[in-house]
Amino acid sequence: MRLTKTMRWTALAACTALAISACTTGSGKKSSDGANASGKKGGSISIESGEPQHGLIPQNTAESEGAQVLAQVFAGLVEYDRKTNEPGLRVAESIETPDSKVWTIKLKDGYTFHNGEKVTAQSFVDAWNWGANQDNAAEGLPFFSKIEGSEELSPGKDKKPTTDKLKGLKVIDDKTFTVTLSAPFSQFKVMLGYTAFYPLPKAFFQDKKSFEESPIGNGPFQMDGKWEHNQQIKVKRYENFPEADGKAKLDSVTFKIYDKLETAYNDLRANNIQITNKLPISAMGTVKSEFGDRYIYKPESGVGFIGFPIATNPAAYGKPEVRKAISMAIDREAITKTIFSGTRVPADDFISPIIPGYRKGAMGDAAKYDPTKAKALWDSVGGVPNNTIELGYNADGGHKEWMEAVGNQLKKNLGVDVTFKPFEKFGKILDALGAKEYSGAFRMAWQMDYPSMENYLRPIFSKVAIENGSNYGGYVNEQFESLLDQADQAKSVEDGQKLYQQADDILIKELPYIPVYTYMTSAAYTKTVKNVVVDAQNRIDLANVELA
């Protein structure tokens, strides 16, 4: 998932859970229907947020700000255990397969949309058919590409869909549907907690514009009025949510939208907001002493990158040697320690360290700071035209300092001129990259959508993700594509991981992006709230938060 603010896509993509409920895997939640014995019942709080990129449709939300809201408004088929990242059942009663190709999904009773409509098998099938149809240009389209018939709904550029339904989806009854994949994929169940797989009510198809501003979900919170753009998004407890341990304890939550993290942090210190899961760089040196146990610091799934527009600017960034020279000219240790006060860790793989299959030191020399070798390699291939690199970043996310530090290192170590292109909001740089209107190097990040190596590879670097995904560099490698397909169909998780690692090795050799650091969750909350938990996707479990 693309990240925004101090993390995105990620995109920061991508890690664990939504709000974990005791009706699934053990998650350590306290059973309560309003408040526990030591907490205050009900009440309202405000939290920091950024402006979501698109209207609030799950199948078209691939960035962290919109996903944070939707994670409270919707409940998916599965959710992920906070400790193990394993998928546990939520709305699904069972998800079974004899061969990893044909999957039977049965739903639990009791879930309803916020307008009273019952959540049925058709609610999921209709939502997935819409998301898979390229005419709808949904960000989540690539996640449906494994389902049989996806090529008919998404035949490619300059072609039209020949149907509006995925051949591989079949409703058996109100509580049961089957999913037939084009080929076996052992990790299909793992995907199903991702935003794109949420259900949609009939009201969505009747008035999509209204839904974008005030989505009707099936989660512990419902919208409280329309999204007030660039100001706030308000949600309130949904009283008919069926999970005893997953029902919201608070009466309401306001997502207060900020352009600057410094402003949000000052509001936190003044108790104008109660929680933030994104802190400005300026706070990193003092937040622990100021907030004590109310400062949350732990590994999360995000990886921060410098990306390259290989397809739109091949003259500058088409050579792997140029990209490797830039990578070796970056002092990751200095950036993570000096700029981030140790709240980032130098990256040495395209995969987050919390994901099974990660290999410590996998990038080898490419991730080691060696300005002498970097300059020699740079000179050997002629560097870039006009000896100038432009670095683009979103100015609303606290990235100015570290991007300028990278620029200064490149100036010193490669003898190159560096200019900077700040974009007002993260959505703006994504829009510019997606429209191929920006041809400079760019800050990017990825936070897992679901806990699998595959999620760090296909959504960012595959061909299908160029038009419908997060491959903003336009990178294409047929061997990489083949290895992903082989890994998908591996007979065991272990065999699949080995093949995904081979695909990862291709990225390490060609460096379409440069991994710079991995993220640590840095969040804080005031004395007025308790039970604040941030998952590995940097999402706050708001249903479990209470007034202190």
Coordinates of C-alpha atoms in Angstrom, one line a residue:
M1 CA 0.0 0.0 0.0
R2 CA 1.3 3.4 -0.7
L3 CA 2.3 5.5 2.2
T4 CA 1.8 9.0 3.1
K5 CA 3.2 11.3 5.8
T6 CA 6.1 9.8 7.7
M7 CA 5.5 6.5 6.1
R8 CA 2.8 5.2 2.4
W9 CA 2.3 3.9 0.6
T10 CA 2.5 3.3 1.1
A11 CA 2.3 2.2 -0.6
L12 CA 3.8 3.7 3.5
A13 CA 2.4 -0.7 1.6
A14 CA 1.6 -2.3 3.3
C15 CA 2.0 -5.9 7.8
T16 CA -1.0 -6.4 9.5
A17 CA -4.2 -5.9 10.8
L18 CA -7.3 -4.1 10.9
A19 CA -9.1 -3.9 14.3
I20 CA -8.7 -7.4 15.7
S21 CA -11.8 -8.9 17.2
A22 CA -12.0 -11.8 19.6
C23 CA -14.4 -13.6 17.3
T24 CA -11.4 -14.5 15.3
T25 CA -7.8 -15.3 16.4
G26 CA -6.6 -14.5 19.9
S27 CA -5.6 -10.9 19.9
G28 CA -5.5 -9.8 23.5
K29 CA -8.6 -7.6 23.3
K30 CA -10.7 -7.0 26.3
S31 CA -14.3 -8.0 26.2
S32 CA -16.4 -4.9 26.6
D33 CA -19.6 -3.4 25.3
G34 CA -18.7 0.3 25.8
A35 CA -15.9 0.4 28.3
N36 CA -14.0 -1.9 30.7
A37 CA -14.2 -1.6 34.4
S38 CA -11.4 1.0 34.5
G39 CA -12.3 3.0 31.5
K40 CA -14.9 5.7 30.8
K41 CA -17.8 4.7 28.7
G42 CA -18.3 6.5 25.4
G43 CA -16.8 9.9 24.7
S44 CA -15.2 11.4 21.6
I45 CA -11.6 12.0 20.5
S46 CA -9.7 13.4 17.5
I47 CA -6.7 12.0 15.8
E48 CA -4.2 13.2 13.2
S49 CA -4.9 12.4 9.5
G50 CA -3.9 13.5 6.1
E51 CA -6.2 14.2 3.2
P52 CA -7.1 10.9 1.4
Q53 CA -6.2 10.8 -2.3
H54 CA -9.5 9.6 -3.7
G55 CA -13.1 9.2 -2.8
L56 CA -13.6 6.7 0.0
I57 CA -14.3 3.6 -2.1
P58 CA -12.4 0.5 -0.7
Q59 CA -11.5 -0.9 -4.2
N60 CA -10.0 2.5 -5.1
T61 CA -8.1 3.3 -1.9
A62 CA -4.5 2.3 -2.1
E63 CA -3.0 4.9 0.3
S64 CA -2.7 5.0 4.0
E65 CA -4.9 8.0 4.9
G66 CA -8.0 6.7 3.2
A67 CA -7.3 3.1 4.3
Q68 CA -7.1 4.3 8.0
V69 CA -10.6 5.6 7.7
L70 CA -12.0 2.6 5.8
A71 CA -10.4 0.2 8.3
Q72 CA -12.8 1.6 10.9
V73 CA -15.8 1.8 8.6
F74 CA -15.5 -1.7 7.1
A75 CA -14.8 -5.2 8.3
G76 CA -13.2 -7.7 5.9
L77 CA -13.3 -11.4 5.5
V78 CA -10.0 -11.8 7.5
E79 CA -7.8 -9.8 9.8
Y80 CA -4.3 -10.3 10.9
D81 CA -2.9 -11.2 14.3
R82 CA -0.9 -8.4 15.8
K83 CA 1.9 -10.7 16.9
T84 CA 2.2 -13.2 14.1
N85 CA 0.6 -11.4 11.1
E86 CA -1.3 -14.7 10.4
P87 CA -4.8 -14.2 8.8
G88 CA -7.6 -15.0 11.2
L89 CA -11.3 -15.2 10.2
R90 CA -13.5 -12.1 10.8
V91 CA -16.6 -11.8 8.5
A92 CA -15.7 -15.2 7.1
E93 CA -16.8 -18.3 8.9
S94 CA -14.5 -20.4 6.8
I95 CA -12.2 -20.1 3.8
E96 CA -11.3 -23.5 2.4
T97 CA -9.6 -25.0 -0.7
P98 CA -8.6 -28.5 -1.8
D99 CA -6.0 -27.3 -4.3
S100 CA -5.2 -23.5 -3.8
K101 CA -7.2 -22.8 -7.0
V102 CA -10.8 -23.2 -6.0
W103 CA -11.8 -21.5 -2.8
T104 CA -15.1 -21.7 -0.9
I105 CA -15.9 -18.8 1.4
K106 CA -18.7 -19.0 4.0
L107 CA -19.9 -15.9 5.9
K108 CA -20.9 -15.5 9.5
D109 CA -24.4 -14.3 10.4
G110 CA -25.1 -10.9 11.9
Y111 CA -23.1 -8.4 9.8
T112 CA -25.1 -5.6 8.3
F113 CA -24.2 -2.4 6.4
H114 CA -24.8 0.8 8.2
N115 CA -28.0 1.4 6.3
G116 CA -29.4 -1.9 7.6
E117 CA -28.7 -4.0 4.5
K118 CA -27.5 -7.5 5.2
V119 CA -23.9 -8.4 4.2
T120 CA -24.2 -11.4 1.9
A121 CA -22.0 -13.3 -0.5
Q122 CA -23.4 -11.1 -3.3
S123 CA -22.0 -8.0 -1.4
F124 CA -18.5 -9.3 -1.9
V125 CA -18.9 -10.6 -5.4
D126 CA -20.4 -7.3 -6.6
A127 CA -17.6 -5.3 -5.0
W128 CA -14.9 -7.5 -6.5
N129 CA -16.5 -7.4 -10.0
W130 CA -16.5 -3.6 -9.8
G131 CA -12.9 -3.4 -8.6
A132 CA -11.7 -5.8 -11.4
N133 CA -13.3 -3.8 -14.2
Q134 CA -10.8 -1.6 -15.9
D135 CA -13.5 0.9 -17.0
N136 CA -13.7 1.8 -13.3
A137 CA -9.9 2.5 -13.1
A138 CA -9.8 1.3 -9.5
E139 CA -6.4 1.4 -7.7
G140 CA -7.1 -2.1 -6.4
L141 CA -7.6 -3.7 -9.8
P142 CA -4.3 -5.7 -9.8
F143 CA -5.4 -7.6 -6.6
F144 CA -8.2 -9.3 -8.7
S145 CA -5.9 -10.4 -11.5
K146 CA -5.5 -13.9 -10.1
I147 CA -9.2 -14.6 -10.4
E148 CA -10.4 -16.5 -13.4
G149 CA -11.8 -14.2 -16.1
S150 CA -9.9 -11.1 -14.9
E151 CA -8.4 -10.7 -18.4
E152 CA -11.9 -10.2 -19.8
L153 CA -12.7 -7.4 -17.4
S154 CA -9.2 -5.9 -17.7
P155 CA -8.0 -6.6 -21.3
G156 CA -5.5 -3.8 -21.3
K157 CA -4.9 -0.4 -22.8
D158 CA -7.1 0.6 -25.8
K159 CA -9.3 -2.5 -25.3
K160 CA -12.7 -2.7 -23.8
P161 CA -14.0 -5.3 -21.2
T162 CA -16.2 -8.0 -22.8
T163 CA -18.1 -8.7 -19.6
D164 CA -18.9 -7.1 -16.3
K165 CA -18.4 -10.2 -14.1
L166 CA -15.5 -12.3 -13.1
K167 CA -15.9 -15.8 -14.4
G168 CA -14.3 -17.2 -11.3
L169 CA -16.8 -15.8 -8.8
K170 CA -20.0 -17.7 -8.1
V171 CA -22.6 -17.1 -5.5
I172 CA -23.9 -20.3 -4.0
D173 CA -26.3 -18.8 -1.4
D174 CA -26.5 -15.7 0.8
K175 CA -23.7 -17.0 3.0
T176 CA -21.5 -18.8 0.5
F177 CA -19.5 -18.0 -2.7
T178 CA -16.7 -19.7 -4.5
V179 CA -13.6 -18.2 -6.0
T180 CA -11.8 -19.9 -8.9
L181 CA -8.3 -18.6 -9.6
S182 CA -6.6 -18.8 -13.0
A183 CA -3.8 -20.8 -11.3
P184 CA -3.2 -22.1 -7.8
F185 CA -2.1 -19.4 -5.3
S186 CA -1.5 -20.7 -1.9
Q187 CA -1.5 -17.2 -0.3
F188 CA -4.9 -16.2 -1.5
K189 CA -6.4 -16.3 2.0
V190 CA -3.7 -14.0 3.2
M191 CA -4.7 -11.3 0.7
L192 CA -8.3 -11.2 1.9
G193 CA -7.8 -8.7 4.7
Y194 CA -6.8 -6.0 2.2
T195 CA -9.0 -3.0 1.6
A196 CA -9.8 -3.9 -2.0
F197 CA -11.6 -7.1 -0.8
Y198 CA -14.2 -5.3 1.4
P199 CA -17.9 -5.8 0.5
L200 CA -20.1 -3.0 -0.9
P201 CA -23.8 -2.4 -0.4
K202 CA -26.4 -1.9 -3.1
A203 CA -26.4 1.8 -2.3
F204 CA -22.9 2.1 -3.8
F205 CA -24.0 1.1 -7.3
Q206 CA -27.0 3.5 -7.1
D207 CA -25.0 6.6 -6.2
K208 CA -21.2 6.3 -6.3
K209 CA -20.6 10.0 -5.9
S210 CA -22.5 10.2 -2.6
F211 CA -20.7 7.0 -1.4
E212 CA -17.3 8.5 -2.1
E213 CA -18.1 11.3 0.4
S214 CA -19.9 9.2 3.0
P215 CA -19.2 5.5 2.5
I216 CA -21.7 2.9 3.9
G217 CA -19.6 0.2 5.5
N218 CA -20.1 -2.8 7.8
G219 CA -17.5 -2.0 10.4
P220 CA -17.5 -0.9 14.1
F221 CA -17.8 2.8 13.1
Q222 CA -20.1 4.5 10.6
M223 CA -19.7 7.9 8.9
D224 CA -21.1 10.9 10.8
G225 CA -21.8 13.3 8.0
K226 CA -19.9 13.8 4.8
W227 CA -16.1 14.1 4.4
E228 CA -15.2 17.7 4.9
H229 CA -12.3 18.0 2.5
N230 CA -9.0 19.3 3.9
Q231 CA -10.7 19.7 7.3
Q232 CA -12.0 16.5 8.9
I233 CA -13.8 13.1 8.6
K234 CA -16.1 12.2 11.4
V235 CA -17.2 8.7 12.3
K236 CA -19.5 7.4 15.1
R237 CA -20.1 4.0 16.8
Y238 CA -22.3 1.6 14.8
E239 CA -24.6 0.2 17.5
N240 CA -25.5 -2.9 15.5
F241 CA -22.0 -4.1 14.9
P242 CA -22.2 -7.9 15.8
E243 CA -18.7 -8.5 17.4
A244 CA -19.0 -8.3 21.1
D245 CA -15.3 -7.6 21.6
G246 CA -14.9 -5.6 18.4
K247 CA -17.7 -3.0 19.0
A248 CA -16.4 0.5 19.3
K249 CA -16.0 1.8 22.9
L250 CA -16.0 5.5 21.9
D251 CA -19.0 7.4 20.8
S252 CA -17.2 9.1 17.9
V253 CA -13.8 9.8 16.4
T254 CA -12.8 12.8 14.3
F255 CA -9.9 12.4 11.7
K256 CA -8.6 15.9 11.8
I257 CA -6.7 16.6 8.5
Y258 CA -3.4 18.4 8.7
D259 CA -0.9 19.7 6.0
K260 CA 2.0 19.8 8.5
L261 CA 3.0 17.2 11.0
E262 CA 4.5 19.9 13.3
T263 CA 1.0 21.5 13.6
A264 CA -0.5 18.1 14.5
Y265 CA 2.1 17.4 17.1
N266 CA 1.6 20.8 18.7
D267 CA -2.1 20.0 18.8
L268 CA -1.3 16.7 20.5
R269 CA 0.8 18.4 23.1
A270 CA -2.1 20.8 23.8
N271 CA -4.6 17.8 23.9
N272 CA -6.5 19.3 20.9
I273 CA -6.1 15.8 19.3
Q274 CA -5.5 12.7 21.4
I275 CA -3.6 10.3 19.1
T276 CA -1.1 10.6 16.2
N277 CA 0.6 7.7 14.4
K278 CA 2.9 10.1 12.5
L279 CA 5.4 12.3 14.2
P280 CA 7.5 15.2 12.7
I281 CA 11.2 14.7 12.5
S282 CA 11.6 17.7 14.9
A283 CA 9.9 15.7 17.7
M284 CA 12.0 12.6 17.4
G285 CA 14.7 13.6 19.9
T286 CA 12.3 14.6 22.7
V287 CA 9.0 12.6 22.2
K288 CA 10.1 9.7 24.4
S289 CA 11.0 11.9 27.4
E290 CA 7.8 14.0 27.0
F291 CA 5.3 11.2 26.5
G292 CA 7.0 8.2 28.3
D293 CA 4.9 5.1 28.1
R294 CA 2.5 6.9 25.8
Y295 CA 5.1 6.9 23.0
I296 CA 4.8 3.8 20.8
Y297 CA 8.0 2.7 19.1
K298 CA 8.1 -0.7 17.3
P299 CA 8.9 -2.2 13.9
E300 CA 6.3 -1.9 11.2
S301 CA 6.1 -3.0 7.6
G302 CA 7.1 0.2 5.7
V303 CA 10.1 0.5 3.5
G304 CA 11.2 4.0 2.3
F305 CA 12.6 4.3 -1.2
I306 CA 14.1 6.7 -3.7
G307 CA 12.2 5.8 -7.0
F308 CA 13.2 6.4 -10.6
P309 CA 11.0 7.2 -13.6
I310 CA 12.7 4.6 -15.8
A311 CA 10.0 4.6 -18.5
T312 CA 9.5 8.3 -18.7
N313 CA 13.1 9.4 -18.3
P314 CA 15.4 6.6 -19.5
A315 CA 18.1 8.9 -20.6
A316 CA 18.7 9.8 -17.0
Y317 CA 17.8 6.7 -15.1
G318 CA 17.6 3.9 -17.6
K319 CA 21.0 2.4 -16.6
P320 CA 21.2 0.1 -13.5
E321 CA 24.7 1.4 -12.9
V322 CA 23.5 4.9 -12.5
R323 CA 20.9 3.8 -9.9
K324 CA 23.5 1.6 -8.1
A325 CA 25.9 4.5 -7.9
I326 CA 23.2 6.7 -6.3
S327 CA 22.5 3.9 -3.8
M328 CA 26.1 3.6 -2.8
A329 CA 26.4 7.4 -2.4
I330 CA 23.7 7.5 0.2
D331 CA 24.8 7.2 3.8
R332 CA 21.8 5.4 5.3
E333 CA 23.3 5.1 8.7
A334 CA 23.8 8.9 9.0
I335 CA 20.2 9.6 7.7
T336 CA 18.5 7.2 10.1
K337 CA 20.5 8.3 13.1
T338 CA 20.9 12.0 12.5
I339 CA 17.7 13.0 10.7
F340 CA 15.4 10.4 12.3
S341 CA 17.0 10.0 15.7
G342 CA 17.1 6.2 15.3
T343 CA 13.4 5.9 14.4
R344 CA 14.3 4.4 11.1
V345 CA 16.6 1.5 10.3
P346 CA 18.9 1.3 7.2
A347 CA 17.3 -0.8 4.6
D348 CA 19.2 -3.8 3.2
D349 CA 16.4 -5.5 1.2
F350 CA 13.2 -4.7 -0.7
I351 CA 11.3 -6.7 1.9
S352 CA 10.5 -5.5 5.4
P353 CA 12.4 -7.3 8.2
I354 CA 9.1 -8.3 9.8
I355 CA 8.0 -10.3 6.8
P356 CA 8.9 -14.1 6.4
G357 CA 11.5 -14.4 3.7
Y358 CA 13.4 -11.2 4.4
R359 CA 17.2 -11.7 4.2
K360 CA 19.5 -9.5 6.3
G361 CA 22.1 -7.9 4.1
A362 CA 20.5 -9.2 0.9
M363 CA 21.4 -6.0 -1.1
G364 CA 25.1 -6.5 -0.4
D365 CA 27.4 -3.7 -1.8
A366 CA 24.4 -1.8 -3.2
A367 CA 23.3 -0.8 0.3
K368 CA 26.8 -0.1 1.7
Y369 CA 27.9 3.5 1.8
D370 CA 31.0 3.7 -0.4
P371 CA 31.4 7.1 -2.0
T372 CA 34.7 6.2 -3.8
K373 CA 33.1 3.2 -5.6
A374 CA 29.9 5.1 -6.2
K375 CA 31.8 8.0 -8.0
A376 CA 33.9 5.5 -10.1
L377 CA 30.8 3.7 -11.2
W378 CA 29.0 7.0 -11.9
D379 CA 31.8 8.3 -14.0
S380 CA 32.1 4.9 -15.9
V381 CA 28.6 5.3 -17.3
G382 CA 28.6 9.0 -17.8
G383 CA 26.2 10.0 -15.0
V384 CA 23.0 11.8 -16.0
P385 CA 22.3 14.4 -18.6
N386 CA 23.2 18.0 -17.6
N387 CA 24.8 16.5 -14.5
T388 CA 21.6 17.3 -12.6
I389 CA 19.2 15.2 -10.4
E390 CA 15.9 16.4 -9.3
L391 CA 14.4 14.9 -6.1
G392 CA 10.6 15.1 -5.7
Y393 CA 8.8 14.6 -2.4
N394 CA 5.5 15.4 -0.7
A395 CA 5.9 18.4 1.6
D396 CA 3.0 17.4 3.9
G397 CA 4.8 14.4 5.3
G398 CA 8.0 15.6 7.0
H399 CA 10.3 14.5 4.2
K400 CA 12.1 17.7 3.4
E401 CA 14.9 17.1 5.9
W402 CA 15.9 13.6 4.8
M403 CA 15.5 14.3 1.1
E404 CA 17.7 17.4 1.4
A405 CA 20.3 15.2 3.3
V406 CA 20.2 12.7 0.4
G407 CA 20.7 15.6 -2.0
N408 CA 23.7 16.9 -0.2
Q409 CA 25.3 13.5 -0.1
L410 CA 24.8 13.1 -3.8
K411 CA 26.3 16.5 -4.5
K412 CA 29.3 15.7 -2.4
N413 CA 29.9 12.1 -3.4
L414 CA 28.9 12.1 -7.1
G415 CA 29.7 15.8 -8.0
V416 CA 26.2 16.2 -9.3
D417 CA 23.9 19.2 -9.1
V418 CA 20.7 18.5 -7.1
T419 CA 17.4 20.4 -7.2
F420 CA 14.3 19.7 -5.2
K421 CA 10.6 19.5 -6.2
P422 CA 8.2 19.6 -3.2
F423 CA 4.6 18.6 -3.9
E424 CA 2.0 20.1 -1.6
K425 CA 0.3 16.8 -0.8
F426 CA 1.2 13.2 -1.3
G427 CA -1.8 12.7 -3.6
K428 CA -0.3 15.4 -5.9
I429 CA 2.9 13.6 -6.5
L430 CA 1.1 10.3 -7.0
D431 CA -1.2 11.9 -9.5
A432 CA 1.8 13.5 -11.3
L433 CA 3.6 10.2 -11.4
G434 CA 0.6 8.3 -12.5
A435 CA 0.0 10.7 -15.4
K436 CA 3.7 10.5 -16.3
E437 CA 4.0 14.2 -15.9
Y438 CA 6.9 14.1 -13.5
S439 CA 10.3 12.7 -14.6
G440 CA 12.5 13.4 -11.6
A441 CA 13.6 10.9 -9.0
F442 CA 11.1 10.7 -6.2
R443 CA 10.5 9.8 -2.6
M444 CA 8.2 6.8 -2.2
A445 CA 7.4 4.1 0.4
W446 CA 5.6 0.9 0.7
Q447 CA 3.6 -0.5 3.6
M448 CA 2.2 -4.0 3.3
D449 CA -1.3 -4.6 2.2
Y450 CA -1.0 -8.2 3.5
P451 CA 1.9 -10.1 5.1
S452 CA 3.6 -11.7 2.2
M453 CA 6.8 -11.2 0.3
E454 CA 4.7 -11.2 -2.9
N455 CA 3.1 -8.0 -1.7
Y456 CA 6.4 -6.2 -1.8
L457 CA 7.1 -7.3 -5.3
R458 CA 4.1 -7.5 -7.7
P459 CA 2.1 -4.4 -6.6
I460 CA 5.2 -2.1 -7.1
F461 CA 7.3 -3.7 -9.8
S462 CA 5.1 -5.8 -12.1
K463 CA 3.8 -4.9 -15.5
V464 CA 0.2 -5.1 -14.4
A465 CA 0.9 -2.5 -11.7
I466 CA 2.0 0.2 -14.3
E467 CA -1.5 1.1 -15.4
N468 CA -3.4 -0.3 -12.4
G469 CA -1.1 -0.3 -9.3
S470 CA 1.9 1.4 -7.8
N471 CA 4.6 0.8 -10.4
Y472 CA 5.3 4.5 -10.9
G473 CA 8.7 3.9 -12.4
G474 CA 7.4 1.8 -15.3
Y475 CA 9.9 -1.0 -14.6
V476 CA 9.5 -4.2 -16.7
N477 CA 11.5 -7.4 -16.4
E478 CA 10.2 -10.6 -18.0
Q479 CA 12.3 -12.9 -15.8
F480 CA 11.0 -11.1 -12.7
E481 CA 7.4 -11.7 -14.0
S482 CA 8.1 -15.4 -14.6
L483 CA 9.6 -15.9 -11.1
L484 CA 6.5 -14.3 -9.5
D485 CA 4.2 -16.6 -11.4
Q486 CA 6.3 -19.6 -10.4
A487 CA 6.3 -18.5 -6.8
D488 CA 2.6 -18.0 -6.7
Q489 CA 2.0 -21.6 -7.8
A490 CA 4.6 -23.2 -5.5
K491 CA 3.4 -26.3 -3.7
S492 CA 4.6 -25.1 -0.3
V493 CA 5.2 -21.7 1.5
E494 CA 8.9 -22.5 1.7
D495 CA 9.2 -23.2 -2.0
G496 CA 7.3 -20.1 -2.8
Q497 CA 9.6 -18.0 -0.6
K498 CA 12.7 -19.2 -2.4
L499 CA 11.2 -18.2 -5.7
Y500 CA 10.1 -14.8 -4.4
Q501 CA 13.6 -14.3 -3.1
Q502 CA 15.0 -15.0 -6.6
A503 CA 12.6 -12.3 -7.9
D504 CA 13.8 -10.0 -5.1
D505 CA 17.4 -10.7 -6.3
I506 CA 16.5 -9.3 -9.7
L507 CA 15.3 -6.1 -8.1
I508 CA 18.5 -5.9 -6.0
K509 CA 20.6 -6.3 -9.2
E510 CA 18.6 -3.7 -11.2
L511 CA 17.5 -1.3 -8.5
P512 CA 14.4 0.2 -10.1
Y513 CA 13.9 1.8 -6.7
I514 CA 16.6 2.3 -3.9
P515 CA 15.5 1.0 -0.5
V516 CA 16.8 3.6 2.0
Y517 CA 15.3 2.8 5.3
T518 CA 12.6 0.6 7.0
Y519 CA 10.0 2.2 9.2
M520 CA 9.5 2.0 12.9
T521 CA 6.1 3.0 14.2
S522 CA 6.4 6.3 16.0
A523 CA 3.1 7.2 17.6
A524 CA 2.0 9.1 20.7
Y525 CA -1.2 9.8 22.6
T526 CA -2.3 12.0 25.5
K527 CA -3.2 11.1 29.0
T528 CA -6.9 11.3 28.2
V529 CA -7.0 8.0 26.3
K530 CA -6.0 4.4 26.9
N531 CA -5.8 1.0 25.1
V532 CA -4.0 2.7 22.1
V533 CA -2.6 0.0 19.7
V534 CA -1.0 0.7 16.4
D535 CA -0.7 -2.3 14.1
A536 CA 2.1 -3.2 11.6
Q537 CA 0.3 -1.2 8.9
N538 CA 0.5 1.8 11.1
R539 CA -3.3 1.8 11.6
I540 CA -4.8 2.6 15.0
D541 CA -7.2 0.1 16.5
L542 CA -9.8 2.8 17.2
A543 CA -12.6 0.4 18.1
N544 CA -10.6 -0.6 21.2
V545 CA -9.6 2.9 22.3
E546 CA -11.2 4.3 25.5
L547 CA -11.2 7.4 27.5
A548 CA -8.8 7.1 30.4

